[in-house]
PDB file of C-alpha atoms and ligand atoms in Angstrom:
ATOM      1  CA  MET A  28       5.354   7.643  -5.564  1.00 64.00           C
ATOM      2  CA  ASN A  29       6.647   6.328  -8.867  1.00 58.00           C
ATOM      3  CA  HIS A  30       7.643   2.802  -9.550  1.00 58.00           C
ATOM      4  CA  ASP A  31       8.731   0.475 -12.300  1.00 55.00           C
ATOM      5  CA  GLU A  32       5.620  -0.946 -13.971  1.00 62.00           C
ATOM      6  CA  LYS A  33       6.748  -4.517 -13.648  1.00 75.00           C
ATOM      7  CA  ASN A  34       7.138  -4.344  -9.880  1.00 86.00           C
ATOM      8  CA  ILE A  35       4.038  -5.036  -7.807  1.00 91.00           C
ATOM      9  CA  MET A  36       2.960  -3.995  -4.335  1.00 94.00           C
ATOM     10  CA  VAL A  37       1.119  -6.538  -2.233  1.00 96.00           C
ATOM     11  CA  ILE A  38      -0.706  -5.516   0.924  1.00 97.00           C
ATOM     12  CA  LEU A  39      -1.447  -8.243   3.457  1.00 96.00           C
ATOM     13  CA  SER A  40      -3.807  -7.267   6.272  1.00 96.00           C
ATOM     14  CA  SER A  41      -5.562  -9.305   8.934  1.00 92.00           C
ATOM     15  CA  PRO A  42      -6.739  -9.191  12.503  1.00 87.00           C
ATOM     16  CA  SER A  43      -3.743  -9.629  14.798  1.00 79.00           C
ATOM     17  CA  GLY A  44      -2.785 -13.316  15.086  1.00 74.00           C
ATOM     18  CA  ALA A  45      -4.202 -14.565  11.772  1.00 75.00           C
ATOM     19  CA  GLY A  46      -0.829 -15.801  10.512  1.00 78.00           C
ATOM     20  CA  LYS A  47       0.132 -12.885   8.300  1.00 86.00           C
ATOM     21  CA  THR A  48       3.728 -12.412   9.433  1.00 85.00           C
ATOM     22  CA  THR A  49       4.603 -16.082   8.827  1.00 86.00           C
ATOM     23  CA  ILE A  50       3.125 -15.930   5.330  1.00 91.00           C
ATOM     24  CA  THR A  51       4.910 -12.679   4.521  1.00 91.00           C
ATOM     25  CA  LYS A  52       8.257 -14.175   5.513  1.00 88.00           C
ATOM     26  CA  LYS A  53       7.576 -17.337   3.504  1.00 91.00           C
ATOM     27  CA  ILE A  54       6.932 -15.312   0.337  1.00 92.00           C
ATOM     28  CA  GLN A  55      10.123 -13.353   0.777  1.00 89.00           C
ATOM     29  CA  GLN A  56      12.175 -16.493   1.315  1.00 90.00           C
ATOM     30  CA  LYS A  57      10.863 -18.122  -1.859  1.00 89.00           C
ATOM     31  CA  TYR A  58      10.818 -15.080  -4.141  1.00 89.00           C
ATOM     32  CA  GLN A  59      14.004 -13.071  -4.041  1.00 88.00           C
ATOM     33  CA  SER A  60      12.370 -10.177  -5.896  1.00 90.00           C
ATOM     34  CA  PHE A  61      10.042  -9.536  -2.937  1.00 93.00           C
ATOM     35  CA  LYS A  62      11.116  -7.305  -0.099  1.00 93.00           C
ATOM     36  CA  ILE A  63       9.067  -6.719   3.027  1.00 93.00           C
ATOM     37  CA  SER A  64       8.394  -3.062   3.757  1.00 94.00           C
ATOM     38  CA  VAL A  65       9.938  -2.345   7.169  1.00 95.00           C
ATOM     39  CA  SER A  66       7.624  -0.031   9.090  1.00 96.00           C
ATOM     40  CA  HIS A  67       8.384   2.439  11.833  1.00 97.00           C
ATOM     41  CA  THR A  68       6.655   1.854  15.156  1.00 98.00           C
ATOM     42  CA  THR A  69       6.552   3.253  18.669  1.00 98.00           C
ATOM     43  CA  ARG A  70       5.736  -0.238  20.045  1.00 96.00           C
ATOM     44  CA  LYS A  71       8.412  -1.811  22.203  1.00 95.00           C
ATOM     45  CA  PRO A  72      10.301  -4.654  20.493  1.00 96.00           C
ATOM     46  CA  ARG A  73       9.273  -8.223  21.342  1.00 90.00           C
ATOM     47  CA  PRO A  74      12.133 -10.470  22.536  1.00 89.00           C
ATOM     48  CA  ASN A  75      12.766 -11.988  19.083  1.00 89.00           C
ATOM     49  CA  GLU A  76      12.479  -8.741  17.116  1.00 94.00           C
ATOM     50  CA  VAL A  77      15.406  -6.905  15.573  1.00 96.00           C
ATOM     51  CA  ASP A  78      15.557  -3.171  14.936  1.00 97.00           C
ATOM     52  CA  GLY A  79      15.781  -2.400  11.215  1.00 95.00           C
ATOM     53  CA  VAL A  80      14.598  -5.920  10.299  1.00 92.00           C
ATOM     54  CA  ASP A  81      11.154  -6.356  11.887  1.00 93.00           C
ATOM     55  CA  TYR A  82      10.544  -2.659  12.456  1.00 95.00           C
ATOM     56  CA  TYR A  83      12.386   0.576  12.952  1.00 97.00           C
ATOM     57  CA  PHE A  84      11.652   1.056  16.650  1.00 98.00           C
ATOM     58  CA  VAL A  85      11.389   4.750  17.488  1.00 98.00           C
ATOM     59  CA  SER A  86      10.097   6.954  20.314  1.00 98.00           C
ATOM     60  CA  GLN A  87       6.712   8.734  20.166  1.00 98.00           C
ATOM     61  CA  GLU A  88       8.621  11.998  19.926  1.00 98.00           C
ATOM     62  CA  LYS A  89      10.613  10.849  16.901  1.00 98.00           C
ATOM     63  CA  PHE A  90       7.506   9.400  15.234  1.00 98.00           C
ATOM     64  CA  LYS A  91       5.570  12.644  15.650  1.00 98.00           C
ATOM     65  CA  LYS A  92       8.514  14.559  14.211  1.00 98.00           C
ATOM     66  CA  LEU A  93       8.495  12.280  11.156  1.00 98.00           C
ATOM     67  CA  ILE A  94       4.724  12.883  10.727  1.00 98.00           C
ATOM     68  CA  LYS A  95       5.263  16.635  10.840  1.00 98.00           C
ATOM     69  CA  GLU A  96       8.031  16.386   8.257  1.00 98.00           C
ATOM     70  CA  ASP A  97       5.674  14.416   5.961  1.00 97.00           C
ATOM     71  CA  LYS A  98       7.967  11.404   5.876  1.00 97.00           C
ATOM     72  CA  PHE A  99       5.200   8.760   5.752  1.00 97.00           C
ATOM     73  CA  TYR A 100       3.046   7.486   2.892  1.00 95.00           C
ATOM     74  CA  GLU A 101       0.670   6.269   5.563  1.00 97.00           C
ATOM     75  CA  TYR A 102       0.526   5.868   9.326  1.00 98.00           C
ATOM     76  CA  ALA A 103      -2.006   4.795  11.946  1.00 97.00           C
ATOM     77  CA  LYS A 104      -2.450   4.531  15.678  1.00 96.00           C
ATOM     78  CA  ILE A 105      -3.110   0.899  16.602  1.00 93.00           C
ATOM     79  CA  PHE A 106      -3.375  -0.423  20.175  1.00 85.00           C
ATOM     80  CA  ASP A 107      -2.015   2.917  21.486  1.00 90.00           C
ATOM     81  CA  ASN A 108       1.107   2.793  19.337  1.00 96.00           C
ATOM     82  CA  TYR A 109       1.944   4.446  16.064  1.00 98.00           C
ATOM     83  CA  TYR A 110       2.843   2.420  12.969  1.00 98.00           C
ATOM     84  CA  GLY A 111       3.880   3.941   9.639  1.00 98.00           C
ATOM     85  CA  THR A 112       5.384   3.316   6.215  1.00 97.00           C
ATOM     86  CA  SER A 113       8.198   5.710   5.441  1.00 96.00           C
ATOM     87  CA  LYS A 114       8.473   7.178   1.962  1.00 94.00           C
ATOM     88  CA  LYS A 115      12.232   6.777   1.932  1.00 91.00           C
ATOM     89  CA  SER A 116      12.188   3.042   2.558  1.00 87.00           C
ATOM     90  CA  VAL A 117       9.443   2.340  -0.026  1.00 90.00           C
ATOM     91  CA  ASP A 118      10.956   4.541  -2.725  1.00 88.00           C
ATOM     92  CA  SER A 119      14.354   2.903  -2.511  1.00 86.00           C
ATOM     93  CA  THR A 120      12.904  -0.634  -2.424  1.00 88.00           C
ATOM     94  CA  ILE A 121      10.361  -0.396  -5.222  1.00 87.00           C
ATOM     95  CA  LYS A 122      12.920   0.663  -7.819  1.00 85.00           C
ATOM     96  CA  ASN A 123      14.292  -2.852  -8.107  1.00 89.00           C
ATOM     97  CA  ASN A 124      11.924  -5.064  -6.151  1.00 93.00           C
ATOM     98  CA  ASP A 125       8.376  -6.139  -5.542  1.00 93.00           C
ATOM     99  CA  ILE A 126       7.200  -5.128  -2.136  1.00 94.00           C
ATOM    100  CA  ILE A 127       4.976  -6.654   0.567  1.00 95.00           C
ATOM    101  CA  PHE A 128       3.246  -4.447   3.113  1.00 96.00           C
ATOM    102  CA  ASP A 129       2.119  -5.948   6.415  1.00 95.00           C
ATOM    103  CA  ILE A 130      -0.156  -3.064   7.388  1.00 96.00           C
ATOM    104  CA  ASP A 131      -3.664  -2.607   8.786  1.00 95.00           C
ATOM    105  CA  TRP A 132      -6.890  -1.447   7.089  1.00 96.00           C
ATOM    106  CA  GLN A 133      -6.222   2.210   7.916  1.00 97.00           C
ATOM    107  CA  GLY A 134      -2.886   2.145   6.122  1.00 97.00           C
ATOM    108  CA  THR A 135      -4.457   0.266   3.209  1.00 97.00           C
ATOM    109  CA  LYS A 136      -7.056   3.019   2.801  1.00 97.00           C
ATOM    110  CA  GLN A 137      -4.330   5.668   2.738  1.00 97.00           C
ATOM    111  CA  LEU A 138      -2.127   3.826   0.215  1.00 96.00           C
ATOM    112  CA  SER A 139      -5.187   3.225  -2.006  1.00 95.00           C
ATOM    113  CA  LYS A 140      -5.402   6.982  -2.557  1.00 93.00           C
ATOM    114  CA  PHE A 141      -2.236   6.832  -4.661  1.00 88.00           C
ATOM    115  CA  LYS A 142      -3.999   5.952  -7.885  1.00 83.00           C
ATOM    116  CA  ASN A 143      -0.831   5.295  -9.886  1.00 77.00           C
ATOM    117  CA  LEU A 144       0.153   2.296  -7.744  1.00 82.00           C
ATOM    118  CA  LYS A 145      -0.301  -1.301  -8.801  1.00 83.00           C
ATOM    119  CA  LEU A 146      -1.581  -2.501  -5.431  1.00 92.00           C
ATOM    120  CA  ILE A 147      -2.859  -5.999  -4.751  1.00 95.00           C
ATOM    121  CA  LYS A 148      -4.833  -5.948  -1.533  1.00 97.00           C
ATOM    122  CA  ILE A 149      -5.292  -9.233   0.348  1.00 97.00           C
ATOM    123  CA  TYR A 150      -7.161  -9.705   3.623  1.00 96.00           C
ATOM    124  CA  ILE A 151      -6.492 -12.831   5.686  1.00 94.00           C
ATOM    125  CA  VAL A 152      -9.188 -14.064   8.049  1.00 91.00           C
ATOM    126  CA  PRO A 153      -8.698 -16.664  10.790  1.00 87.00           C
ATOM    127  CA  PRO A 154     -11.193 -19.577  10.543  1.00 84.00           C
ATOM    128  CA  ASN A 155     -13.065 -18.347  13.633  1.00 83.00           C
ATOM    129  CA  LYS A 156     -12.669 -16.144  16.668  1.00 81.00           C
ATOM    130  CA  GLU A 157     -11.786 -18.953  19.082  1.00 82.00           C
ATOM    131  CA  GLU A 158      -8.982 -20.104  16.792  1.00 81.00           C
ATOM    132  CA  LEU A 159      -7.665 -16.547  16.732  1.00 80.00           C
ATOM    133  CA  LYS A 160      -7.570 -16.416  20.531  1.00 82.00           C
ATOM    134  CA  LYS A 161      -5.712 -19.741  20.648  1.00 84.00           C
ATOM    135  CA  ARG A 162      -3.145 -18.433  18.156  1.00 82.00           C
ATOM    136  CA  LEU A 163      -2.647 -15.182  20.045  1.00 79.00           C
ATOM    137  CA  ILE A 164      -2.015 -17.106  23.266  1.00 82.00           C
ATOM    138  CA  LYS A 165       0.174 -19.729  21.573  1.00 82.00           C
ATOM    139  CA  ARG A 166       2.289 -17.016  19.968  1.00 77.00           C
ATOM    140  CA  ASN A 167       3.178 -15.987  23.528  1.00 76.00           C
ATOM    141  CA  GLN A 168       4.652 -12.670  22.456  1.00 78.00           C
ATOM    142  CA  ASP A 169       2.241 -10.335  24.190  1.00 78.00           C
ATOM    143  CA  SER A 170       1.040  -9.917  27.774  1.00 82.00           C
ATOM    144  CA  PRO A 171      -2.419 -11.340  28.680  1.00 85.00           C
ATOM    145  CA  THR A 172      -3.836  -7.775  28.659  1.00 86.00           C
ATOM    146  CA  GLU A 173      -2.397  -7.176  25.203  1.00 81.00           C
ATOM    147  CA  VAL A 174      -3.774 -10.528  23.942  1.00 82.00           C
ATOM    148  CA  GLU A 175      -7.235  -9.569  25.221  1.00 85.00           C
ATOM    149  CA  ARG A 176      -6.997  -6.193  23.559  1.00 84.00           C
ATOM    150  CA  ARG A 177      -5.990  -7.617  20.209  1.00 82.00           C
ATOM    151  CA  PHE A 178      -8.764 -10.199  20.452  1.00 81.00           C
ATOM    152  CA  LYS A 179     -11.317  -7.458  21.131  1.00 83.00           C
ATOM    153  CA  ALA A 180     -10.125  -5.462  18.096  1.00 84.00           C
ATOM    154  CA  TYR A 181     -11.137  -8.364  15.836  1.00 87.00           C
ATOM    155  CA  ASP A 182     -14.767  -7.218  15.335  1.00 86.00           C
ATOM    156  CA  GLN A 183     -13.734  -3.732  14.249  1.00 88.00           C
ATOM    157  CA  ASP A 184     -10.937  -4.970  12.017  1.00 91.00           C
ATOM    158  CA  ILE A 185     -12.926  -7.617  10.165  1.00 90.00           C
ATOM    159  CA  LYS A 186     -15.497  -5.013   9.030  1.00 93.00           C
ATOM    160  CA  HIS A 187     -12.955  -3.691   6.547  1.00 95.00           C
ATOM    161  CA  TRP A 188     -12.582  -6.849   4.446  1.00 93.00           C
ATOM    162  CA  LYS A 189     -14.620  -5.162   1.727  1.00 94.00           C
ATOM    163  CA  ASP A 190     -11.775  -2.742   0.967  1.00 95.00           C
ATOM    164  CA  TYR A 191      -9.615  -5.616  -0.315  1.00 97.00           C
ATOM    165  CA  ASP A 192      -9.275  -7.343  -3.697  1.00 96.00           C
ATOM    166  CA  TYR A 193      -9.035 -10.830  -2.155  1.00 96.00           C
ATOM    167  CA  VAL A 194     -10.198 -12.346   1.135  1.00 96.00           C
ATOM    168  CA  ILE A 195      -8.599 -15.617   2.213  1.00 95.00           C
ATOM    169  CA  ILE A 196      -9.516 -17.807   5.174  1.00 91.00           C
ATOM    170  CA  ASN A 197      -6.457 -19.151   6.910  1.00 90.00           C
ATOM    171  CA  GLU A 198      -7.789 -22.570   7.888  1.00 88.00           C
ATOM    172  CA  ASN A 199      -4.441 -24.133   7.134  1.00 89.00           C
ATOM    173  CA  LEU A 200      -1.269 -22.101   6.804  1.00 89.00           C
ATOM    174  CA  GLU A 201       0.131 -24.032   3.849  1.00 93.00           C
ATOM    175  CA  ASN A 202      -3.096 -23.746   1.815  1.00 94.00           C
ATOM    176  CA  CYS A 203      -3.436 -20.095   2.659  1.00 93.00           C
ATOM    177  CA  TYR A 204       0.150 -19.483   1.547  1.00 94.00           C
ATOM    178  CA  LYS A 205      -0.465 -21.341  -1.733  1.00 94.00           C
ATOM    179  CA  GLN A 206      -3.528 -19.220  -2.495  1.00 95.00           C
ATOM    180  CA  ILE A 207      -1.567 -16.039  -1.905  1.00 95.00           C
ATOM    181  CA  GLU A 208       1.290 -17.333  -4.031  1.00 94.00           C
ATOM    182  CA  LYS A 209      -1.182 -17.995  -6.875  1.00 94.00           C
ATOM    183  CA  ILE A 210      -2.582 -14.458  -6.646  1.00 95.00           C
ATOM    184  CA  ILE A 211       0.888 -12.971  -6.681  1.00 93.00           C
ATOM    185  CA  LEU A 212       2.096 -15.031  -9.630  1.00 90.00           C
ATOM    186  CA  LYS A 213      -1.042 -14.224 -11.611  1.00 91.00           C
ATOM    187  CA  ASN A 214      -0.602 -10.498 -11.084  1.00 89.00           C
ATOM    188  CA  LYS A 215       3.114 -10.601 -11.660  1.00 84.00           C
ATOM    189  CA  ASN A 216       2.669 -12.439 -14.988  1.00 70.00           C
ATOM    190  CA  THR A 217       0.005 -10.009 -16.159  1.00 60.00           C
ATOM    191  CA  GLU A 218       2.347  -7.174 -15.398  1.00 54.00           C
ATOM    192  CA  ILE A 219       5.195  -8.760 -17.339  1.00 49.00           C
ATOM    193  CA  ILE A 220       3.002  -9.542 -20.357  1.00 50.00           C
ATOM    194  CA  SER A 221       1.489  -6.067 -20.435  1.00 48.00           C
ATOM    195  CA  SER A 222       4.874  -4.361 -20.323  1.00 47.00           C
ATOM    196  CA  GLN A 223       6.115  -6.657 -23.130  1.00 47.00           C
ATOM    197  CA  LYS A 224       3.169  -5.544 -25.253  1.00 46.00           C
ATOM    198  CA  VAL A 225       4.153  -1.927 -24.813  1.00 44.00           C
ATOM    199  CA  LEU A 226       7.654  -2.746 -26.007  1.00 41.00           C
TER     200      LEU A 226
HETATM  201  P1  5GP B 312       2.216  -5.863  15.656  1.00 57.76           P
HETATM  202  O1  5GP B 312       2.268  -4.973  16.854  1.00 57.76           O
HETATM  203  O2  5GP B 312       1.499  -7.163  15.961  1.00 57.76           O
HETATM  204  O3  5GP B 312       3.554  -6.055  15.006  1.00 57.76           O
HETATM  205  O4  5GP B 312       1.311  -5.114  14.554  1.00 57.76           O
HETATM  206  C1  5GP B 312       0.047  -4.650  14.882  1.00 57.76           C
HETATM  207  C2  5GP B 312      -0.676  -4.234  13.620  1.00 57.76           C
HETATM  208  O5  5GP B 312      -0.018  -3.114  13.016  1.00 57.76           O
HETATM  209  C3  5GP B 312      -0.732  -5.316  12.541  1.00 57.76           C
HETATM  210  O6  5GP B 312      -2.070  -5.411  12.090  1.00 57.76           O
HETATM  211  C4  5GP B 312       0.147  -4.768  11.437  1.00 57.76           C
HETATM  212  O7  5GP B 312      -0.291  -5.170  10.171  1.00 57.76           O
HETATM  213  C5  5GP B 312      -0.009  -3.277  11.627  1.00 57.76           C
HETATM  214  N1  5GP B 312       1.100  -2.501  11.044  1.00 57.76           N
HETATM  215  C6  5GP B 312       2.419  -2.794  11.064  1.00 57.76           C
HETATM  216  N2  5GP B 312       3.128  -1.852  10.432  1.00 57.76           N
HETATM  217  C7  5GP B 312       2.235  -0.943   9.967  1.00 57.76           C
HETATM  218  C8  5GP B 312       2.364   0.276   9.216  1.00 57.76           C
HETATM  219  O8  5GP B 312       3.439   0.719   8.826  1.00 57.76           O
HETATM  220  N3  5GP B 312       1.206   0.932   8.957  1.00 57.76           N
HETATM  221  C9  5GP B 312      -0.019   0.495   9.369  1.00 57.76           C
HETATM  222  N4  5GP B 312      -1.087   1.213   9.029  1.00 57.76           N
HETATM  223  N5  5GP B 312      -0.164  -0.648  10.060  1.00 57.76           N
HETATM  224  C10 5GP B 312       0.945  -1.350  10.370  1.00 57.76           C
END
């Protein structure tokens, strides 16, 4: 994977329901240079989700075919469904844009193996477990069984915070967003300055 030195790759991970998707969308709306990496998944679309925008929704069969053909930079099985980042979509995006990945800790580990990438890894934590449950229920996008499952995955997920460059507690969405914005701007500026020095 090669990319222009001035473009950065930001990974945002969190336990399900910590507010990551809202933050990701907010960054993209404010900074035109940022594009969200659209993953492939075998999960069924939620009522408000659009194919090709939120995910590329594919069958298990198709996903397994793509794995065999080595089409993914990373993929993982999460809550019984496959999720993956396709090489094609990243390679075309990173040429002219910064990129945000909304992926889990397993995908983060796999992307970290590409040593030539300028990755900024951010882990978002909900203020506490009860708050997370409230958010999962309030979101009202998953069945009660699915909510329970995602809630139970919290303990396993949170163990991986150490693999990240930054850990942010999402006590308040606006503050959390501002902290992430600061991290991004800091890294983006460093990149620009360092490439100017080379010139
Ligand atoms: P959801 O089903 O709520 O959209 O996503 C479930 C989890 O899958 C989230 O933690 C999300 O970050 C993760 N995820 C989404 N796309 C990818 C991907 O392409 N790769 C990996 N490893 N995780 C993903």
